[in-house]
XYZ file of N, CA and C in Angstrom:
543
model
N 8.728 3.860 4.631
C 9.263 2.959 3.630
C 8.778 1.556 3.896
N 7.550 1.423 4.340
C 6.967 0.116 4.573
C 6.900 -0.657 3.274
N 7.486 -1.839 3.230
C 7.482 -2.666 2.016
C 8.554 -2.268 1.022
N 9.469 -1.385 1.357
C 10.541 -0.992 0.440
C 10.170 0.175 -0.472
N 9.050 0.798 -0.257
C 8.650 1.935 -1.069
C 8.054 3.018 -0.170
N 8.049 4.244 -0.670
C 7.494 5.363 0.081
C 5.992 5.531 -0.175
N 5.597 5.412 -1.429
C 4.205 5.645 -1.821
C 3.777 4.595 -2.836
N 2.477 4.323 -2.853
C 1.909 3.440 -3.879
C 1.180 4.315 -4.894
N 1.218 3.872 -6.164
C 0.500 4.603 -7.208
C -0.960 4.713 -6.802
N -1.562 5.882 -6.938
C -2.898 6.106 -6.387
C -4.044 5.470 -7.211
N -5.174 5.336 -6.530
C -6.396 4.944 -7.208
C -6.773 6.069 -8.164
N -7.628 5.783 -9.075
C -7.945 6.741 -10.132
C -9.083 7.700 -9.703
N -8.794 8.515 -8.672
C -9.745 9.575 -8.321
C -8.960 10.821 -7.973
N -9.570 11.972 -8.166
C -8.860 13.250 -8.057
C -8.215 13.482 -6.700
N -8.908 13.159 -5.630
C -8.375 13.386 -4.299
C -7.137 12.529 -4.032
N -7.210 11.259 -4.401
C -6.064 10.353 -4.204
C -4.873 10.800 -5.044
N -5.131 11.244 -6.255
C -4.046 11.666 -7.148
C -3.399 12.953 -6.612
N -4.205 13.899 -6.134
C -3.673 15.149 -5.586
C -2.817 14.887 -4.351
N -3.313 14.016 -3.469
C -2.565 13.668 -2.256
C -1.261 12.963 -2.614
N -1.317 12.061 -3.593
C -0.129 11.355 -4.055
C 0.914 12.328 -4.598
N 0.483 13.247 -5.489
C 1.424 14.205 -6.075
C 2.093 15.062 -5.012
N 1.295 15.536 -4.048
C 1.870 16.350 -2.971
C 2.832 15.537 -2.112
N 2.478 14.295 -1.821
C 3.348 13.443 -0.994
C 4.644 13.098 -1.723
N 4.551 12.815 -3.025
C 5.755 12.508 -3.796
C 6.676 13.725 -3.855
N 6.103 14.892 -4.060
C 6.891 16.110 -4.093
C 7.564 16.358 -2.739
N 6.823 16.144 -1.668
C 7.382 16.316 -0.321
C 8.552 15.369 -0.093
N 8.398 14.124 -0.538
C 9.468 13.123 -0.374
C 10.705 13.555 -1.170
N 10.495 14.039 -2.396
C 11.609 14.511 -3.209
C 12.320 15.686 -2.527
N 11.559 16.567 -1.908
C 12.137 17.717 -1.196
C 12.949 17.249 0.007
N 12.417 16.288 0.756
C 13.068 15.857 1.986
C 14.245 14.927 1.754
N 14.056 13.926 0.911
C 15.071 12.895 0.746
C 15.877 12.980 -0.545
N 15.304 13.669 -1.543
C 15.974 13.746 -2.835
C 15.614 12.584 -3.739
N 14.774 11.672 -3.257
C 14.291 10.558 -4.064
C 12.977 10.074 -3.481
N 12.246 9.300 -4.270
C 10.970 8.745 -3.819
C 10.758 7.430 -4.532
N 10.582 6.354 -3.771
C 10.337 5.028 -4.337
C 8.840 4.784 -4.379
N 8.326 4.524 -5.557
C 6.891 4.301 -5.750
C 6.631 2.827 -6.038
N 5.534 2.334 -5.500
C 5.101 0.979 -5.855
C 4.089 1.116 -6.992
N 4.390 0.488 -8.104
C 3.521 0.546 -9.269
C 2.769 -0.787 -9.347
N 1.504 -0.725 -9.707
C 0.733 -1.949 -9.864
C 0.970 -2.580 -11.220
N 1.393 -3.827 -11.222
C 1.610 -4.544 -12.477
C 1.427 -6.021 -12.220
N 0.608 -6.657 -13.051
C 0.386 -8.089 -12.881
C 1.615 -8.873 -13.327
N 1.719 -10.106 -12.873
C 2.829 -10.952 -13.281
C 2.847 -11.159 -14.794
N 1.648 -11.282 -15.399
C 1.557 -11.461 -16.853
C 2.082 -10.238 -17.588
N 1.739 -9.051 -17.116
C 2.211 -7.807 -17.743
C 3.717 -7.685 -17.550
N 4.197 -8.017 -16.376
C 5.623 -7.972 -16.103
C 6.375 -8.898 -17.053
N 5.868 -10.110 -17.211
C 6.504 -11.090 -18.111
C 6.468 -10.594 -19.550
N 5.342 -10.011 -19.970
C 5.250 -9.486 -21.338
C 6.224 -8.325 -21.562
N 6.364 -7.480 -20.561
C 7.320 -6.368 -20.661
C 8.733 -6.889 -20.818
N 9.051 -7.902 -20.042
C 10.396 -8.488 -20.101
C 10.622 -9.111 -21.488
N 9.607 -9.789 -22.031
C 9.734 -10.389 -23.368
C 9.868 -9.316 -24.432
N 9.087 -8.233 -24.333
C 9.230 -7.109 -25.283
C 10.633 -6.512 -25.227
N 11.135 -6.379 -24.018
C 12.488 -5.828 -23.857
C 13.514 -6.730 -24.525
N 13.286 -8.029 -24.530
C 14.205 -8.968 -25.169
C 14.250 -8.825 -26.669
N 13.239 -8.204 -27.278
C 13.196 -8.039 -28.735
C 13.743 -6.702 -29.224
N 14.134 -5.842 -28.305
C 14.666 -4.529 -28.700
C 16.088 -4.648 -29.238
N 16.502 -3.683 -30.023
C 17.874 -3.628 -30.547
C 18.700 -2.801 -29.579
N 19.635 -3.451 -28.924
C 20.442 -2.796 -27.892
C 21.778 -2.331 -28.451
N 22.329 -1.354 -27.768
C 23.646 -0.814 -28.096
C 24.228 -0.224 -26.835
N 25.437 0.245 -26.948
C 26.066 0.993 -25.880
C 26.100 2.463 -26.261
N 26.048 3.315 -25.286
C 26.197 4.747 -25.519
C 27.662 5.042 -25.734
N 27.956 6.252 -26.117
C 29.359 6.655 -26.207
C 29.931 6.533 -24.793
N 31.158 6.105 -24.753
C 31.834 5.845 -23.479
C 31.757 7.041 -22.519
N 31.928 8.232 -23.056
C 31.935 9.432 -22.241
C 30.556 9.789 -21.691
N 29.487 9.227 -22.266
C 28.132 9.576 -21.874
C 27.492 8.578 -20.907
N 28.027 7.369 -20.832
C 27.336 6.313 -20.103
C 27.063 6.647 -18.646
N 28.027 7.202 -17.928
C 27.814 7.437 -16.503
C 26.737 8.508 -16.254
N 26.553 9.456 -17.177
C 25.521 10.477 -17.005
C 24.123 9.849 -17.072
N 23.969 8.803 -17.829
C 22.682 8.128 -17.965
C 22.538 6.944 -17.013
N 23.631 6.241 -16.751
C 23.544 4.953 -16.058
C 24.138 4.929 -14.665
N 24.745 6.006 -14.234
C 25.371 6.024 -12.923
C 26.806 5.558 -12.995
N 27.415 5.383 -11.850
C 28.846 5.061 -11.811
C 29.124 3.592 -12.026
N 28.245 2.743 -11.564
C 28.460 1.298 -11.693
C 27.396 0.717 -12.589
N 27.797 0.325 -13.771
C 26.840 -0.215 -14.727
C 27.516 -1.294 -15.566
N 26.809 -2.312 -15.829
C 27.222 -3.356 -16.752
C 25.964 -3.766 -17.490
N 25.606 -2.958 -18.472
C 24.342 -3.184 -19.145
C 24.384 -2.618 -20.560
N 23.340 -3.003 -21.297
C 23.130 -2.454 -22.633
C 21.817 -1.686 -22.593
N 21.628 -0.778 -23.530
C 20.474 0.094 -23.515
C 19.802 0.184 -24.877
N 18.539 0.502 -24.844
C 17.757 0.805 -26.037
C 16.737 1.881 -25.657
N 16.568 2.869 -26.517
C 15.569 3.918 -26.268
C 14.287 3.544 -27.017
N 13.161 3.753 -26.363
C 11.883 3.559 -27.065
C 11.758 4.671 -28.114
N 11.000 4.385 -29.173
C 10.919 5.306 -30.309
C 10.269 6.637 -29.973
N 9.355 6.672 -29.060
C 8.652 7.927 -28.714
C 8.018 7.809 -27.372
N 7.290 8.836 -26.996
C 6.578 8.855 -25.711
C 5.209 8.220 -25.899
N 4.828 7.374 -24.987
C 3.547 6.672 -25.102
C 2.358 7.610 -25.053
N 2.481 8.742 -24.376
C 1.348 9.650 -24.309
C 1.085 10.353 -25.632
N 1.972 10.184 -26.610
C 1.742 10.697 -27.961
C 1.079 9.662 -28.881
N 0.896 8.450 -28.383
C 0.280 7.390 -29.173
C -1.245 7.464 -29.073
N -1.921 7.054 -30.150
C -3.383 6.995 -30.124
C -3.849 5.929 -29.145
N -3.118 4.800 -29.109
C -3.478 3.708 -28.238
C -2.200 3.085 -27.658
N -2.191 2.910 -26.359
C -1.055 2.240 -25.713
C -1.301 0.739 -25.824
N -0.474 0.063 -26.641
C -0.738 -1.338 -26.911
C 0.312 -2.282 -26.335
N 1.519 -1.811 -26.148
C 2.557 -2.713 -25.615
C 2.745 -2.474 -24.107
N 3.297 -3.455 -23.465
C 3.543 -3.333 -22.013
C 4.613 -2.298 -21.720
N 5.636 -2.203 -22.558
C 6.657 -1.173 -22.343
C 6.074 0.223 -22.560
N 5.162 0.354 -23.521
C 4.503 1.642 -23.692
C 3.638 1.983 -22.478
N 3.032 0.965 -21.854
C 2.259 1.193 -20.631
C 3.167 1.759 -19.534
N 4.346 1.161 -19.379
C 5.303 1.673 -18.368
C 5.680 3.115 -18.695
N 5.954 3.408 -19.961
C 6.302 4.738 -20.400
C 5.151 5.719 -20.134
N 3.936 5.267 -20.378
C 2.757 6.108 -20.127
C 2.664 6.480 -18.656
N 2.994 5.543 -17.778
C 2.968 5.830 -16.327
C 4.024 6.888 -15.972
N 5.189 6.843 -16.626
C 6.217 7.864 -16.387
C 5.719 9.237 -16.838
N 5.016 9.288 -17.970
C 4.440 10.552 -18.441
C 3.355 11.038 -17.476
N 2.559 10.121 -16.954
C 1.550 10.497 -15.973
C 2.171 11.121 -14.738
N 3.251 10.514 -14.270
C 3.940 11.056 -13.079
C 4.481 12.458 -13.394
N 5.046 12.627 -14.580
C 5.555 13.935 -14.986
C 4.429 14.959 -14.954
N 3.261 14.615 -15.512
C 2.149 15.572 -15.540
C 1.634 15.885 -14.134
N 1.735 14.960 -13.203
C 1.336 15.234 -11.830
C 2.295 16.196 -11.146
N 3.552 16.150 -11.547
C 4.574 16.963 -10.909
C 4.616 18.407 -11.461
N 4.121 18.617 -12.691
C 4.238 19.916 -13.333
C 3.762 21.086 -12.470
N 2.589 21.023 -11.850
C 2.162 22.194 -11.079
C 2.928 22.410 -9.780
N 3.623 21.396 -9.283
C 4.267 21.498 -7.964
C 5.757 21.816 -8.014
N 6.426 21.359 -9.039
C 7.881 21.470 -9.049
C 8.443 22.880 -9.131
N 7.809 23.835 -9.831
C 8.439 25.156 -9.899
C 8.699 25.762 -8.499
N 7.737 25.630 -7.607
C 7.918 26.180 -6.253
C 8.652 25.217 -5.338
N 8.245 23.962 -5.379
C 8.779 22.987 -4.411
C 10.202 22.520 -4.747
N 10.496 22.342 -6.030
C 11.789 21.777 -6.415
C 12.630 22.725 -7.264
N 12.141 23.918 -7.466
C 12.873 24.996 -8.145
C 13.261 24.680 -9.591
N 12.374 24.015 -10.323
C 12.533 23.858 -11.760
C 11.175 23.560 -12.375
N 11.084 23.777 -13.682
C 9.837 23.511 -14.393
C 10.057 22.329 -15.330
N 9.342 21.213 -15.108
C 9.523 20.033 -15.967
C 8.762 20.200 -17.298
N 9.428 20.793 -18.262
C 8.760 21.107 -19.511
C 8.795 19.963 -20.523
N 9.600 18.955 -20.289
C 9.659 17.830 -21.215
C 10.341 16.670 -20.523
N 10.303 15.528 -21.206
C 11.046 14.379 -20.715
C 11.625 13.651 -21.908
N 12.645 12.890 -21.655
C 13.282 12.137 -22.732
C 12.510 10.852 -22.992
N 12.761 10.271 -24.154
C 12.192 8.952 -24.432
C 12.700 7.961 -23.406
N 11.878 7.006 -23.093
C 12.284 6.002 -22.100
C 13.417 5.140 -22.632
N 14.309 4.818 -21.721
C 15.426 3.956 -22.032
C 15.191 2.628 -21.334
N 15.344 1.544 -22.064
C 15.284 0.210 -21.473
C 16.708 -0.229 -21.219
N 16.948 -0.688 -20.031
C 18.286 -1.058 -19.579
C 18.245 -2.492 -19.093
N 19.072 -3.335 -19.680
C 19.130 -4.747 -19.265
C 20.589 -5.170 -19.124
N 20.843 -6.119 -18.257
C 22.239 -6.586 -18.113
C 22.669 -7.357 -19.345
N 23.966 -7.402 -19.539
C 24.508 -8.231 -20.618
C 24.173 -9.702 -20.330
N 23.957 -10.462 -21.388
C 23.618 -11.876 -21.198
C 24.842 -12.657 -20.719
N 26.034 -12.211 -21.137
C 27.282 -12.870 -20.743
C 28.453 -11.964 -21.058
N 29.637 -12.379 -20.673
C 30.841 -11.566 -20.895
C 31.128 -11.396 -22.375
N 30.798 -12.374 -23.179
C 31.026 -12.285 -24.627
C 30.184 -11.152 -25.240
N 28.938 -11.055 -24.826
C 28.081 -9.978 -25.341
C 28.626 -8.611 -24.907
N 29.118 -8.525 -23.711
C 29.674 -7.248 -23.226
C 30.857 -6.820 -24.107
N 31.680 -7.776 -24.489
C 32.825 -7.455 -25.351
C 32.344 -7.061 -26.738
N 31.331 -7.744 -27.256
C 30.780 -7.431 -28.601
C 30.172 -6.032 -28.645
N 29.546 -5.611 -27.550
C 28.898 -4.299 -27.502
C 29.796 -3.268 -26.800
N 31.024 -3.233 -27.151
C 31.972 -2.321 -26.528
C 31.578 -0.865 -26.817
N 31.634 -0.026 -25.800
C 31.300 1.380 -25.928
C 32.384 2.090 -26.748
N 31.944 2.884 -27.718
C 32.879 3.657 -28.537
C 33.105 5.008 -27.918
N 34.259 5.590 -28.179
C 34.524 6.937 -27.696
C 33.916 7.960 -28.652
N 33.687 9.167 -28.159
C 33.182 10.238 -28.982
C 34.172 10.508 -30.105
N 33.649 10.620 -31.332
C 34.500 10.891 -32.496
C 34.331 12.334 -32.953
N 35.211 12.772 -33.842
C 35.090 14.101 -34.431
C 33.750 14.224 -35.167
N 33.341 13.151 -35.814
C 32.050 13.161 -36.537
C 30.894 13.367 -35.558
N 30.971 12.740 -34.384
C 29.943 12.941 -33.358
C 29.865 14.404 -32.947
N 31.005 15.033 -32.809
C 31.062 16.450 -32.421
C 30.437 17.292 -33.515
N 30.824 17.042 -34.775
C 30.278 17.777 -35.900
C 28.774 17.584 -36.046
N 28.284 16.398 -35.734
C 26.856 16.079 -35.845
C 26.029 16.626 -34.689
N 26.679 17.229 -33.694
C 25.961 17.815 -32.570
C 25.650 16.869 -31.421
N 26.219 15.670 -31.453
C 25.956 14.686 -30.388
C 26.455 15.195 -29.036
N 27.602 15.805 -28.998
C 28.141 16.332 -27.746
C 27.290 17.489 -27.244
N 26.905 18.392 -28.127
C 26.039 19.511 -27.750
C 24.711 18.991 -27.187
N 24.138 17.999 -27.825
C 22.886 17.402 -27.338
C 23.062 16.804 -25.947
N 24.187 16.150 -25.732
C 24.464 15.545 -24.433
C 24.604 16.629 -23.350
N 25.288 17.702 -23.686
C 25.444 18.803 -22.732
C 24.083 19.395 -22.385
N 23.211 19.552 -23.361
C 21.838 20.041 -23.122
C 21.097 19.113 -22.171
N 21.249 17.802 -22.391
C 20.612 16.826 -21.495
C 21.123 17.000 -20.076
N 22.410 17.123 -19.895
C 23.012 17.289 -18.564
C 22.471 18.556 -17.894
N 22.360 19.630 -18.658
C 21.910 20.905 -18.095
C 20.448 20.879 -17.640
N 19.604 20.107 -18.337
C 18.185 20.184 -18.027
C 17.631 18.999 -17.248
N 18.446 17.990 -17.012
C 17.914 16.836 -16.259
C 17.786 17.238 -14.781
N 16.675 16.839 -14.198
C 16.441 17.154 -12.787
C 15.940 15.941 -12.034
N 15.104 15.154 -12.657
C 14.549 13.989 -11.998
C 14.812 12.774 -12.894
N 15.319 11.748 -12.287
C 15.519 10.458 -12.979
C 14.408 9.530 -12.493
N 13.667 8.977 -13.430
C 12.601 8.060 -13.056
C 12.964 6.670 -13.567
N 12.955 5.717 -12.664
C 13.237 4.319 -12.994
C 11.967 3.524 -12.813
N 11.617 2.731 -13.771
C 10.481 1.830 -13.655
C 11.069 0.431 -13.714
N 11.249 -0.174 -12.571
C 11.889 -1.484 -12.491
C 10.839 -2.564 -12.755
N 11.032 -3.302 -13.838
C 10.101 -4.358 -14.238
C 10.542 -5.691 -13.688
N 11.815 -5.944 -13.766
C 12.359 -7.231 -13.321
C 13.699 -6.960 -12.664
N 13.937 -7.567 -11.530
C 15.181 -7.338 -10.817
C 15.524 -8.556 -9.961
N 16.794 -8.792 -9.823
C 17.212 -9.857 -8.916
C 17.615 -9.261 -7.563
N 17.140 -8.055 -7.336
C 17.450 -7.364 -6.083
C 18.349 -6.196 -6.351
N 18.068 -5.103 -5.707
C 18.892 -3.897 -5.920
C 18.744 -2.985 -4.738
N 19.719 -2.130 -4.565
C 19.653 -1.101 -3.546
C 19.796 0.248 -4.242
N 19.015 1.218 -3.782
C 19.087 2.543 -4.349
C 19.891 3.442 -3.447
């Protein structure tokens, strides 16, 4: 964990990528998590943060928040419209981050069935998570409880499906004032 991470994103050659995928899988097997250092310039980081500021945020249903955000959270969320690897061209910085998550998923596909006892057949759209700007915003974006309409619309069933098939949580931290995992 030299420098606060286990592995650095590899150079773009087959041997480095294969070694990286095997090492990441090994770390997941041993520790249950793996911290990766991703290469990103300060300009790209700043652009990502600015793009995140233009997203339309909301709160999830109260009953669902901890499944996505953990036990301690004070934030708002927005999901990206789709996966960047489905785009013809990755043009935004947030799409670049999403594309890296898809790349990591594709590296893990051949290894996880044996090493981690599951097959990563899909991933969810990326979620952008930012803290509330102030207490007033937190009150304005109050989480609603699941309604009968939500149940009829299949929202609860979809959430249960998510819970059943989630195996790896990938976080791409763009900006932080310090955190512990």
